[in-house]
CSV table of C-alpha atoms in Angstrom, one decimal:
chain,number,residue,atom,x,y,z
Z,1395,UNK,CA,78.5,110.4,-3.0
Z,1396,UNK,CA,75.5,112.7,-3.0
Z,1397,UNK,CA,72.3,110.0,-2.8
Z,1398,UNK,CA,68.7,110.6,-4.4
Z,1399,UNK,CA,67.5,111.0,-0.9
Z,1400,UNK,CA,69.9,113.5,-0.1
Z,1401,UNK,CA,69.2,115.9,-3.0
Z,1402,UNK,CA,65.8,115.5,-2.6
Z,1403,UNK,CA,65.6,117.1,1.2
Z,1404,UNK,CA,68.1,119.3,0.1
Z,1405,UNK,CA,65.7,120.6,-3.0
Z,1406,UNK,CA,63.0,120.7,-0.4
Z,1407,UNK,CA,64.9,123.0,2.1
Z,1408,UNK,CA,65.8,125.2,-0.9
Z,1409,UNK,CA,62.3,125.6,-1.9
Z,1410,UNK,CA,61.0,126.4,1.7
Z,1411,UNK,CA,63.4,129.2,1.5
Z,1412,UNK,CA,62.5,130.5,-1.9
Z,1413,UNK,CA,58.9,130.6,-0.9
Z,1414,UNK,CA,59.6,132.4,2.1
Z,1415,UNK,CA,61.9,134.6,0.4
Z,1416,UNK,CA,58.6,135.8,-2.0
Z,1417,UNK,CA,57.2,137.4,0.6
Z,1418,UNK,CA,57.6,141.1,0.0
Z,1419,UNK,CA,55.7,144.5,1.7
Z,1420,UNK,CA,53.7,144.1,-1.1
Z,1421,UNK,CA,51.7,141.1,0.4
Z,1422,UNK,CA,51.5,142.4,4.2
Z,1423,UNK,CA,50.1,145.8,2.3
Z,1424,UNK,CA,47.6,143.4,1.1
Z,1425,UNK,CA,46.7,141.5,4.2
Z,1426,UNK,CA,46.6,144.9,6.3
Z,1427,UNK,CA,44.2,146.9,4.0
Z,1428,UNK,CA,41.7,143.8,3.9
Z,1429,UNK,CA,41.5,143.7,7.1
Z,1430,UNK,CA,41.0,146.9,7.5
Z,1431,UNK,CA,38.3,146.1,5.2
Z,1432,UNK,CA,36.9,143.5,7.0
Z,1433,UNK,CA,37.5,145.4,10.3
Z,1434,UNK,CA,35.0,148.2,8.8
Z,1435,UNK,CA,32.3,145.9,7.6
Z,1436,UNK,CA,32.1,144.0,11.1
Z,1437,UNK,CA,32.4,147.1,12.8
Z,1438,UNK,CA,29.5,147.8,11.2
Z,1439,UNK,CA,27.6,145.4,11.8
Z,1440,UNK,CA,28.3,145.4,15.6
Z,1441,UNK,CA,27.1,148.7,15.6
Z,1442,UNK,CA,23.6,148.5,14.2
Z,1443,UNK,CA,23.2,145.6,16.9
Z,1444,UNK,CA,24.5,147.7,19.3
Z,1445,UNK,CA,22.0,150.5,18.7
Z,1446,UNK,CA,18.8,148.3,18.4
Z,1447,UNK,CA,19.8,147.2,22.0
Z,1448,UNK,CA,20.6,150.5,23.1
Z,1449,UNK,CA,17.5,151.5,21.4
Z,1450,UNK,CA,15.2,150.3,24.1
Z,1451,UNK,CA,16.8,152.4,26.9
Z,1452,UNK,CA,17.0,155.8,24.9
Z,1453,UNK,CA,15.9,155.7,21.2
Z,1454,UNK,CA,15.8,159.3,21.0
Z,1455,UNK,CA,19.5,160.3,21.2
Z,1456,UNK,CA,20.5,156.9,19.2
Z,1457,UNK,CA,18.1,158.6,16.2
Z,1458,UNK,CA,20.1,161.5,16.5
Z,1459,UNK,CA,23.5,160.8,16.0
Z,1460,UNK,CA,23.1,158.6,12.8
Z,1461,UNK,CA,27.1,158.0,12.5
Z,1462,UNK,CA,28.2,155.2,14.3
Z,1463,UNK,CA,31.7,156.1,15.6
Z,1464,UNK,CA,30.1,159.7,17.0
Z,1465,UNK,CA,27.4,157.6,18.5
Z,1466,UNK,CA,29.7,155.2,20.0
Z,1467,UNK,CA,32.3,157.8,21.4
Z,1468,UNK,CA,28.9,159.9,22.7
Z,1469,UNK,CA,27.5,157.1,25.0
Z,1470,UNK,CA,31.5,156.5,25.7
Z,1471,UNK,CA,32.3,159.7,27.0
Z,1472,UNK,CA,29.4,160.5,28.6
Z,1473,UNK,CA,27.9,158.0,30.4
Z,1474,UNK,CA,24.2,156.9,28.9
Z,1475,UNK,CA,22.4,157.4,32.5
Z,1476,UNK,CA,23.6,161.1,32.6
Z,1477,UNK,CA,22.5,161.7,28.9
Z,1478,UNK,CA,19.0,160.3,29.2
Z,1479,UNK,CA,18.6,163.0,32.5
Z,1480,UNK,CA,18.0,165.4,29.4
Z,1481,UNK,CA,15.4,163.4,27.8
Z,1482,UNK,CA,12.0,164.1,29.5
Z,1483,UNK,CA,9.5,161.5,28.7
Z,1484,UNK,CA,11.8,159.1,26.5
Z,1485,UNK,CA,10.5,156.4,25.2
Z,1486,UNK,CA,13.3,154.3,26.3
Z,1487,UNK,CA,12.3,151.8,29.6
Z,1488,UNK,CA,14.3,152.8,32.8
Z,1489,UNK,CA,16.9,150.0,33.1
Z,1490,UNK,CA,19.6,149.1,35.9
Z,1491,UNK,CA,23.5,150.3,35.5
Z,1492,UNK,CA,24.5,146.4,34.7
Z,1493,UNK,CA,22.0,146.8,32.3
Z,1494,UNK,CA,23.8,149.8,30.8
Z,1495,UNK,CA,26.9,149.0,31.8
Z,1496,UNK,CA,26.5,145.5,29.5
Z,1497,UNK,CA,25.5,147.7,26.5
Z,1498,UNK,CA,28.4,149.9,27.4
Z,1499,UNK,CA,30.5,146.5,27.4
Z,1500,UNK,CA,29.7,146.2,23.4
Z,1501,UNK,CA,30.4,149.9,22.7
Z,1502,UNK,CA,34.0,149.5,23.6
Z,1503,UNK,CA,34.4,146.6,21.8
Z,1504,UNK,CA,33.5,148.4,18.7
Z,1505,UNK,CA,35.4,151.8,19.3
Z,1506,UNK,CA,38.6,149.5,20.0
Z,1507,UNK,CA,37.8,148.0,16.2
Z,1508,UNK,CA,37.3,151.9,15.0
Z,1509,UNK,CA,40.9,152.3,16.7
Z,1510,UNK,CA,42.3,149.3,15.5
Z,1511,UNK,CA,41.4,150.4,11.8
Z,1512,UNK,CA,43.3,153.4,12.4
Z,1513,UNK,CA,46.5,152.0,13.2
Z,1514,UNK,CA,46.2,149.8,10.6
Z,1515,UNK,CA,46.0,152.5,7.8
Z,1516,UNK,CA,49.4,154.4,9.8
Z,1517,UNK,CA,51.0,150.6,9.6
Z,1518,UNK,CA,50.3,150.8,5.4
Z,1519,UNK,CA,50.7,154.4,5.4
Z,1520,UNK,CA,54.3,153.5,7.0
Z,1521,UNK,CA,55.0,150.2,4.4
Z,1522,UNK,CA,53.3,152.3,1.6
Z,1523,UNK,CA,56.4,154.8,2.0
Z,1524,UNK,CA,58.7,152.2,1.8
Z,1525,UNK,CA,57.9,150.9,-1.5
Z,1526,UNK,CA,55.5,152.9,-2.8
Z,1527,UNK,CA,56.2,156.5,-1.8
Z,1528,UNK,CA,54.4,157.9,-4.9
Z,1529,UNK,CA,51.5,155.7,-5.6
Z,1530,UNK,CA,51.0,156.6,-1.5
Z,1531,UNK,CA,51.4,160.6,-2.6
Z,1532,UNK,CA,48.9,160.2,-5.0
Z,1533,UNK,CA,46.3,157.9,-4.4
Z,1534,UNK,CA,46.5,158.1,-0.8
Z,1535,UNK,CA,46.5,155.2,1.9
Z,1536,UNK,CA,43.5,153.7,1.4
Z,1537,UNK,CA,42.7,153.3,-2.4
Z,1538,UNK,CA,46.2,153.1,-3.2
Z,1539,UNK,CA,46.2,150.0,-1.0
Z,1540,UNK,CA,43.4,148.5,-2.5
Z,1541,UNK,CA,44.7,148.4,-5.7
Z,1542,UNK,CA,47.7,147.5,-4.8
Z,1543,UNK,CA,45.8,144.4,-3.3
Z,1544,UNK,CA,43.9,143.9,-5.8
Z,1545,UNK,CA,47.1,143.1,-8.1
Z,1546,UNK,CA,48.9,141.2,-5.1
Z,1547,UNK,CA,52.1,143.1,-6.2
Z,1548,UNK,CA,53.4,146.2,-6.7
Z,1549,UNK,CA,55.2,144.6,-9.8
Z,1550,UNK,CA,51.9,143.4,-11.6
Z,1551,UNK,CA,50.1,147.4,-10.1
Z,1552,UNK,CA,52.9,149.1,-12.4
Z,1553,UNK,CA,52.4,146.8,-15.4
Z,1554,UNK,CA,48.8,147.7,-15.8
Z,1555,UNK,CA,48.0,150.7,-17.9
Z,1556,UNK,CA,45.8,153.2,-16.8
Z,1557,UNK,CA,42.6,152.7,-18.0
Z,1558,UNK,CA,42.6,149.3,-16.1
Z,1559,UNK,CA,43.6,151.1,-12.8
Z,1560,UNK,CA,41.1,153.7,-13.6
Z,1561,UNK,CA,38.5,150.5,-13.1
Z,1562,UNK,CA,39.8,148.4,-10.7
Z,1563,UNK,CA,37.8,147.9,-8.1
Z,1564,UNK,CA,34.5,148.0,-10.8
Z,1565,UNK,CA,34.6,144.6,-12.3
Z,1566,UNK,CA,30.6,143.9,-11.5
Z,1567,UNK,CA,30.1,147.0,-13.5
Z,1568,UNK,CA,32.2,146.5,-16.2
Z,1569,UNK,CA,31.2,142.8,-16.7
Z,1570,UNK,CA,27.7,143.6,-16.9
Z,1571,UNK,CA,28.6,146.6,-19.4
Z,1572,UNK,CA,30.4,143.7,-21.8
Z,1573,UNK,CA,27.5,141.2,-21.4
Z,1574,UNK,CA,24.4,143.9,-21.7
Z,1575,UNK,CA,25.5,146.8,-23.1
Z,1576,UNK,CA,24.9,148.2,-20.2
Z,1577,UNK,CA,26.3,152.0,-19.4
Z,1578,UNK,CA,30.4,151.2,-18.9
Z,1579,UNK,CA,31.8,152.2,-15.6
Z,1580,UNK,CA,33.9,155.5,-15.2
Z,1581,UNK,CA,35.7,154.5,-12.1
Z,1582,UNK,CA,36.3,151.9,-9.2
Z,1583,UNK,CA,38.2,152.6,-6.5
Z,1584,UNK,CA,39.8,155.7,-7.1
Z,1585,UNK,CA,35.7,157.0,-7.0
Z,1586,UNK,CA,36.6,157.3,-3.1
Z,1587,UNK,CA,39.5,159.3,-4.0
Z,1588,UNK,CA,39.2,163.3,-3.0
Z,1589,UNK,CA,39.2,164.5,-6.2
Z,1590,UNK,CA,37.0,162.4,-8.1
Z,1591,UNK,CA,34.6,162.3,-5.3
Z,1592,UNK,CA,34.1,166.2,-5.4
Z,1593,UNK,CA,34.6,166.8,-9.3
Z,1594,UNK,CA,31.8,168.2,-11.4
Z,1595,UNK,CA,33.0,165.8,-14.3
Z,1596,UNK,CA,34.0,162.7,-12.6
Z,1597,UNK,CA,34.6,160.7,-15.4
Z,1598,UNK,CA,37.5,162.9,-16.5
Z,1599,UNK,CA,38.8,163.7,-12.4
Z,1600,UNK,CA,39.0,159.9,-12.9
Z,1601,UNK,CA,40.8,159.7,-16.0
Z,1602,UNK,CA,43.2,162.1,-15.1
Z,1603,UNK,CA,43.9,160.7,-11.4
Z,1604,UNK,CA,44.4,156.8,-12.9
Z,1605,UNK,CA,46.9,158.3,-15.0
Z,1606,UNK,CA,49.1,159.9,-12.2
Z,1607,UNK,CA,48.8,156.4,-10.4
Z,1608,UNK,CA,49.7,154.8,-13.3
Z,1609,UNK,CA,53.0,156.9,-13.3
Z,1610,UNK,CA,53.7,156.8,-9.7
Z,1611,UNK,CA,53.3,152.9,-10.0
Z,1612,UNK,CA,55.9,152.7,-12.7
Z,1613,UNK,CA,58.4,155.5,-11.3
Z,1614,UNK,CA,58.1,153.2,-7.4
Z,1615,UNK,CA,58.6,149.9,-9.0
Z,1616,UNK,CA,61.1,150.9,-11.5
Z,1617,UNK,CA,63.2,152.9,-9.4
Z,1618,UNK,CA,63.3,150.1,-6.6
Z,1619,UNK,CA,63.9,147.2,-8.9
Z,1620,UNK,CA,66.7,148.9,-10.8
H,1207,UNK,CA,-11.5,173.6,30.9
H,1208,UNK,CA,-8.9,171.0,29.5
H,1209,UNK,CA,-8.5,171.6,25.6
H,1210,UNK,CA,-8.1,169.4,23.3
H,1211,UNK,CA,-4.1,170.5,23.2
H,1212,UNK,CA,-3.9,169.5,26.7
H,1213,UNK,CA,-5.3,166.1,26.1
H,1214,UNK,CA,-3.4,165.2,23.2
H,1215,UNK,CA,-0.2,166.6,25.1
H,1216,UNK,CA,-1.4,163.9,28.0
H,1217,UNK,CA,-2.1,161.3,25.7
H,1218,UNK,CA,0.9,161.5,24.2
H,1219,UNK,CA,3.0,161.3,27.6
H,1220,UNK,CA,0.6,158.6,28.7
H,1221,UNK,CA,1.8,156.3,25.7
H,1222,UNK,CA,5.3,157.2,25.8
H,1223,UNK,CA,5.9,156.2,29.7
H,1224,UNK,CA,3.6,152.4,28.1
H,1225,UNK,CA,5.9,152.1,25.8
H,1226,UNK,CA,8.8,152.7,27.9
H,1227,UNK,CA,6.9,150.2,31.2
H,1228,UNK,CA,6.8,147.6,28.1
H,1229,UNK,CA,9.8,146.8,28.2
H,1230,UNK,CA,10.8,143.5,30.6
H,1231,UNK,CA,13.7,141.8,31.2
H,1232,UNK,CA,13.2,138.8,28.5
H,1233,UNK,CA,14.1,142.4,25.9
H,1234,UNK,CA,17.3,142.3,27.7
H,1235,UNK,CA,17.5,138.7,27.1
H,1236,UNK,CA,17.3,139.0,24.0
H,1237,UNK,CA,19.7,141.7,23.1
H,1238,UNK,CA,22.3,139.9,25.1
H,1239,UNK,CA,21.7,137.1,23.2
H,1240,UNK,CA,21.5,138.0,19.6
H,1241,UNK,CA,24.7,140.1,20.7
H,1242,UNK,CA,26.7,137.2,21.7
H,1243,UNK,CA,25.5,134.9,17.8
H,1244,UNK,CA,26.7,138.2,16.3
H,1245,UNK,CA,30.1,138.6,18.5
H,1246,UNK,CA,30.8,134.4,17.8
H,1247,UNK,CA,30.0,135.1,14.0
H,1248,UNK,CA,32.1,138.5,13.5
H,1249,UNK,CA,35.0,136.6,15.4
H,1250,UNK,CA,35.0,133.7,13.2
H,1251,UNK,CA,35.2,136.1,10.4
H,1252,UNK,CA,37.9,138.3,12.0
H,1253,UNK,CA,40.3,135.0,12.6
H,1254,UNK,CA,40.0,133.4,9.3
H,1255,UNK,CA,40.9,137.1,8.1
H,1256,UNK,CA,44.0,136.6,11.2
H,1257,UNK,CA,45.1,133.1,10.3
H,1258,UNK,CA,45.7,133.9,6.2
H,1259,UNK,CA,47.8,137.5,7.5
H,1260,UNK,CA,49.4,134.6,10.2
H,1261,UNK,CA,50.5,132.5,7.8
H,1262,UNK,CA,52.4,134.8,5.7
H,1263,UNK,CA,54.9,134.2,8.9
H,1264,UNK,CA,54.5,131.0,10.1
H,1265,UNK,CA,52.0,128.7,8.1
H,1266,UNK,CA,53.3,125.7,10.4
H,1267,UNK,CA,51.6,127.1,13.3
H,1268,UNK,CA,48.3,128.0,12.2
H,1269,UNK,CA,48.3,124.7,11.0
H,1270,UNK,CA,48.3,122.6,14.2
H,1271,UNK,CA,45.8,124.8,15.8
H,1272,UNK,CA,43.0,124.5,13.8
H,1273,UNK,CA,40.7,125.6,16.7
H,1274,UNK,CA,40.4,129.5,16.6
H,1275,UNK,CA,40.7,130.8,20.0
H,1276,UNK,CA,43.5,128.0,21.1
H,1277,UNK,CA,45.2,129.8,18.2
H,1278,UNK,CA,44.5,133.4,19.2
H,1279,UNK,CA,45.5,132.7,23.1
H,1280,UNK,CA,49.0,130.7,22.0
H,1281,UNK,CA,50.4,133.5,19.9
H,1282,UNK,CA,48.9,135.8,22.5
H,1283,UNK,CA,50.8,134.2,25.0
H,1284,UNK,CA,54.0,132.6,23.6
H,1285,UNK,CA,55.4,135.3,21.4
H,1286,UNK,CA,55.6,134.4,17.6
H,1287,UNK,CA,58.9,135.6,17.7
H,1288,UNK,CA,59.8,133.0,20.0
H,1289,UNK,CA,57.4,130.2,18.6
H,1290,UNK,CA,59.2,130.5,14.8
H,1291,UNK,CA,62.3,129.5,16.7
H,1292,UNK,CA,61.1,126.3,17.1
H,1293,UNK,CA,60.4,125.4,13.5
H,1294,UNK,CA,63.3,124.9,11.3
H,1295,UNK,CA,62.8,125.7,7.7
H,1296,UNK,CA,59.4,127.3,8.1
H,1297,UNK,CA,57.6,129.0,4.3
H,1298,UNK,CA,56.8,131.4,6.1
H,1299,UNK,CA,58.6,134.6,5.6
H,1300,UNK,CA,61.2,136.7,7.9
H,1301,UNK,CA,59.1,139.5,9.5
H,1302,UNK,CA,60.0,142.7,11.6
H,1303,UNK,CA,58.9,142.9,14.5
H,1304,UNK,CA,56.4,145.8,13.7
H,1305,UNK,CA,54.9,143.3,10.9
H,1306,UNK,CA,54.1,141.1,13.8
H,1307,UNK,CA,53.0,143.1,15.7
H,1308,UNK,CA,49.9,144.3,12.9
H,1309,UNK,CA,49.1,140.6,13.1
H,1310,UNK,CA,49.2,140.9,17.2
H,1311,UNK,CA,47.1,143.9,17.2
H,1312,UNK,CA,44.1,142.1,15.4
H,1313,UNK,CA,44.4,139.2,17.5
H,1314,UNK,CA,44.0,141.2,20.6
H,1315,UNK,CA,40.9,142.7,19.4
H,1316,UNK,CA,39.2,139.2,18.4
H,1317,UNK,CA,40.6,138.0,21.7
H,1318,UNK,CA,38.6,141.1,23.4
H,1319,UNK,CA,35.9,139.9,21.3
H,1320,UNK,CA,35.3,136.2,22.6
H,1321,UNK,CA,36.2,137.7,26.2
H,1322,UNK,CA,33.0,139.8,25.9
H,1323,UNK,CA,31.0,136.6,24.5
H,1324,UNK,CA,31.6,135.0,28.0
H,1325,UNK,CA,30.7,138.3,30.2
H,1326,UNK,CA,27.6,138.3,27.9
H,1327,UNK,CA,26.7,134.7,29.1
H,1328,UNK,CA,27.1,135.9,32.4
H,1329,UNK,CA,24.8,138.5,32.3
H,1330,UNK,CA,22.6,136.9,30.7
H,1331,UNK,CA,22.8,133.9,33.4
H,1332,UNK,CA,21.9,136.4,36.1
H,1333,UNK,CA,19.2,137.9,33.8
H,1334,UNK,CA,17.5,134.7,33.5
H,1335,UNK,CA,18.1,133.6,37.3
H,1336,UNK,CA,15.7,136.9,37.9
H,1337,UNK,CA,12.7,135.7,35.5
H,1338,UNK,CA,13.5,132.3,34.5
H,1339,UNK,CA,15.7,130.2,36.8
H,1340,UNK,CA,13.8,127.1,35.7
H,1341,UNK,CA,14.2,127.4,32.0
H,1342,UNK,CA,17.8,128.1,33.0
H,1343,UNK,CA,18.2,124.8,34.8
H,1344,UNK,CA,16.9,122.8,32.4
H,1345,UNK,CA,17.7,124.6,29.1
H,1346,UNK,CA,21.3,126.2,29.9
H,1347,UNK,CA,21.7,130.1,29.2
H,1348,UNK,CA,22.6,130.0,25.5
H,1349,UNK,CA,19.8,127.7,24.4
H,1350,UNK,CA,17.4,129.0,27.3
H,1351,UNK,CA,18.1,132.4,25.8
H,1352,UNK,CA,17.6,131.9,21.7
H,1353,UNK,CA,14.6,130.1,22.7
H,1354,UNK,CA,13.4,133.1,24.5
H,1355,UNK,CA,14.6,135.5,21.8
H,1356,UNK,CA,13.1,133.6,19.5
H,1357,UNK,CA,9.6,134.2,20.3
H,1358,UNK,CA,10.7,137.5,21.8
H,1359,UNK,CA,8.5,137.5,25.8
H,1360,UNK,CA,8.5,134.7,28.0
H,1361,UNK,CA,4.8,134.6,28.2
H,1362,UNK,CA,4.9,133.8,24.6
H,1363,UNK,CA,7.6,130.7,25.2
H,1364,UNK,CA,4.9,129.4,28.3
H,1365,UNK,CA,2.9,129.3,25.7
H,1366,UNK,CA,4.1,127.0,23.4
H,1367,UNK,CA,3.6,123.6,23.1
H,1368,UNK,CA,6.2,121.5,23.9
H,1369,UNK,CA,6.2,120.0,20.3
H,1370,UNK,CA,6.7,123.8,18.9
H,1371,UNK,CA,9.7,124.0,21.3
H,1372,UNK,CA,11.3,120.9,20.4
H,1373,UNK,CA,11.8,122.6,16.5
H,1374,UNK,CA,12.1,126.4,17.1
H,1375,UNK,CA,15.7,127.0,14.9
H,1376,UNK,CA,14.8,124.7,12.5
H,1377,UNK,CA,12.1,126.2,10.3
H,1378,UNK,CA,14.2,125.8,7.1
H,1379,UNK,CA,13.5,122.2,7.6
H,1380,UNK,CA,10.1,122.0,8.9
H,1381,UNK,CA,9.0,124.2,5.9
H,1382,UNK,CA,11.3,121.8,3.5
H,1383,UNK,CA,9.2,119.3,5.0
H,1384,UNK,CA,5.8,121.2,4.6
H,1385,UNK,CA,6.7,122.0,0.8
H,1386,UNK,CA,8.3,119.2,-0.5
H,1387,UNK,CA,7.7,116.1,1.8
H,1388,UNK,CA,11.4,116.1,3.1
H,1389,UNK,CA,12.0,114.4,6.3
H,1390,UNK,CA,10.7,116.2,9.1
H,1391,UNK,CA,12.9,117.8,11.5
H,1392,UNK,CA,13.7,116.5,14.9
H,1393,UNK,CA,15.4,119.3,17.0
H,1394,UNK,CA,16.3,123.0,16.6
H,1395,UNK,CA,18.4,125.2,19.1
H,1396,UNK,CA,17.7,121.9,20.9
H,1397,UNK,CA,20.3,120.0,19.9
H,1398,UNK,CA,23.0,122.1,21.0
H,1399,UNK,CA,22.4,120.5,24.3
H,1400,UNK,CA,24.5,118.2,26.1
H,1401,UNK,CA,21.7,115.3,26.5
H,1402,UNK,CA,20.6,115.5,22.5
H,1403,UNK,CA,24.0,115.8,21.3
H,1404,UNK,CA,24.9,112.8,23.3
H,1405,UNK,CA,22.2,110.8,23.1
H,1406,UNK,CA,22.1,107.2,21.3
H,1407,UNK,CA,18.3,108.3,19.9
H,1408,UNK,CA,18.5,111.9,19.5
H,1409,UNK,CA,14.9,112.5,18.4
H,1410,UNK,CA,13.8,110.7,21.6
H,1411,UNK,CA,16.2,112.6,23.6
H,1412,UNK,CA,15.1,116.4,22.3
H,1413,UNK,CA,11.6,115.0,22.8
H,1414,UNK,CA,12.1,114.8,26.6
H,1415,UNK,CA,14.3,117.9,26.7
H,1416,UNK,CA,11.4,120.1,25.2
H,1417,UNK,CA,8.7,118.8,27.4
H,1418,UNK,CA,10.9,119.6,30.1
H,1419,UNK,CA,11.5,123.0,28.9
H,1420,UNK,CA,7.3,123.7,28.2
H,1421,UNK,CA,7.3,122.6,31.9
H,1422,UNK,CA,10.1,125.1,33.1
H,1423,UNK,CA,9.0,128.1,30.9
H,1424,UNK,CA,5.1,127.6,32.6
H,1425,UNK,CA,6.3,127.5,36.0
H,1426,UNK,CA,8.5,130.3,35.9
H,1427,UNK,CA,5.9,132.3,33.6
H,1428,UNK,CA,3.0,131.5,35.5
H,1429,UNK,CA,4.4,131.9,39.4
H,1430,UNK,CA,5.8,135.3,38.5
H,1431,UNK,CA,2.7,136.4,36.5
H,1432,UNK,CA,0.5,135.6,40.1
């Protein structure tokens, strides 16, 4: 005879396995595009304090390269003591190589974050194809990631109609529009898309763009589930 | 005749190479140091950001190791792979071995991370053995350090009474304490070291501690300075 016990580990086992049977590409799309997200924020970050240190051994050339990953691959490549040869009269104190060398130490530390990110957006770009391949086509990588993680699923993505998806990613915005009257938001996410970003009447680029995700969503999860 | 071009072109140069003699070692310092708070702070980020991505595979495991860089250096080392093996009927899901991998990447990268924190505390160890090898001895490198960075110059840290010392890192409750008669404060960075933490009466303990550091930072100030 089957005792209480029994049936109780056994209903246990079963739902350890159907927990770790809910994990689909969806969530590991998820996890990977917030940490690329994170990655870029902290990268960030490192890099400002990276420039106020380098800052006291040659200001000049730090002023002009204002983007952080050219900056970092500059003082990279070629090395900070030969770049400062070209600086007469820099502000920058004269310092020792350990002293460079342990702002150097920091640099590479970021760039291997910058590097990091990018194989991170190939690994989505590679799960994205597998059960996304048209939200991926149209939205790209990066924003099609995010609203995929914002949803958690591709399932809940393709259920949402488009005028949602058009503001995903806008929520402050929209709230404050609903509690204020405030302007509404055009766009969220998909702002960072190519085609919004460069139109002349954005809030239509947008329109039309959230519709073809809206599509692609439905066709990818449809087909797939069928 | 010198114009008044030629001056101002002198002038100019003159303040430029001040600026640039201006800077001493205790700037170095305090790079390093602010570096390393920012390096421990972005890698706590990055591994609560690891651990949830972790977890989709083997929740069990992040679990036991509550202590981030234990948990980076097992998975590291023992292959996750091989460490699922171990757990029967974990929630977390079946992975490929390019979806570990992801997760493997990012660990790397934090692990690089707290790897650079400790060269950092070794360079700034040798810094300080250079201009303050007492304040060293007494004080440690990382407290040493943020109380050097915190006033920004060693002269200014010789300068200090011992009682000022004693509280620098805690201002948020000494000006609680100003504003709105909240207990006073009895330690700042201070407490981080070995002989306050452990002490029975810790007030009594930091008290010592900071009169021992005034001491230190006006020796080492005031026999270089000669």
């Amino acid at each position: 005879m089957v005792t209480f016990q029994e049936r109780r580990e056994k209903s246990i086992v079963e739902t350890r396995k159907a927990i770790a049977g809910s994990i689909g590409d969806d969530f590991l799309i998820t996890q990977a595009i917030n940490t690329v997200t994170e990655i870029d924020r902290n990268a960030n970050i490192l890099s400002k304090r990276l420039r106020e240190w380098f800052e006291l051994y040659l200001p000049e050339l730090s002023h002009e390269i204002p983007e952080h990953e050219q900056f970092i691959t500059k003082i990279l490549t070629d090395s900070p003591i030969q770049l400062k040869k070209a600086y007469d009269n820099s502000m920058g104190a004269e310092l020792e190589e350990e002293d460079v060398n342990a702002i150097l130490g920091l640099a590479e530390d970021i760039n291997n974050l910058y590097a990091r990110k990018e194989k991170l957006i190939d690994y989505i770009k590679i799960k994205m194809e597998a059960i996304c391949p048209h939200v991926l086509e149209v939205a790209g990588p990066l924003i099609g990631a995010k609203l995929l993680a914002h949803k958690g699923t591709l399932r809940e993505l393709a259920l949402l109609p488009s005028s949602t998806i058009q503001l995903l990613g806008a929520e402050k915005a929209l709230f404050r529009h609903l509690k204020t009257h405030a302007r509404s938001p055009k766009y969220g996410y998909i702002l960072q898309h190519n085609s919004v970003a460069t139109a002349e009447n954005k809030g239509k680029a947008a329109r039309q763009l959230a519709n073809k995700i809206a599509l692609a969503a439905r066709m990818d999860y449809f087909d797939n589930s069928e």
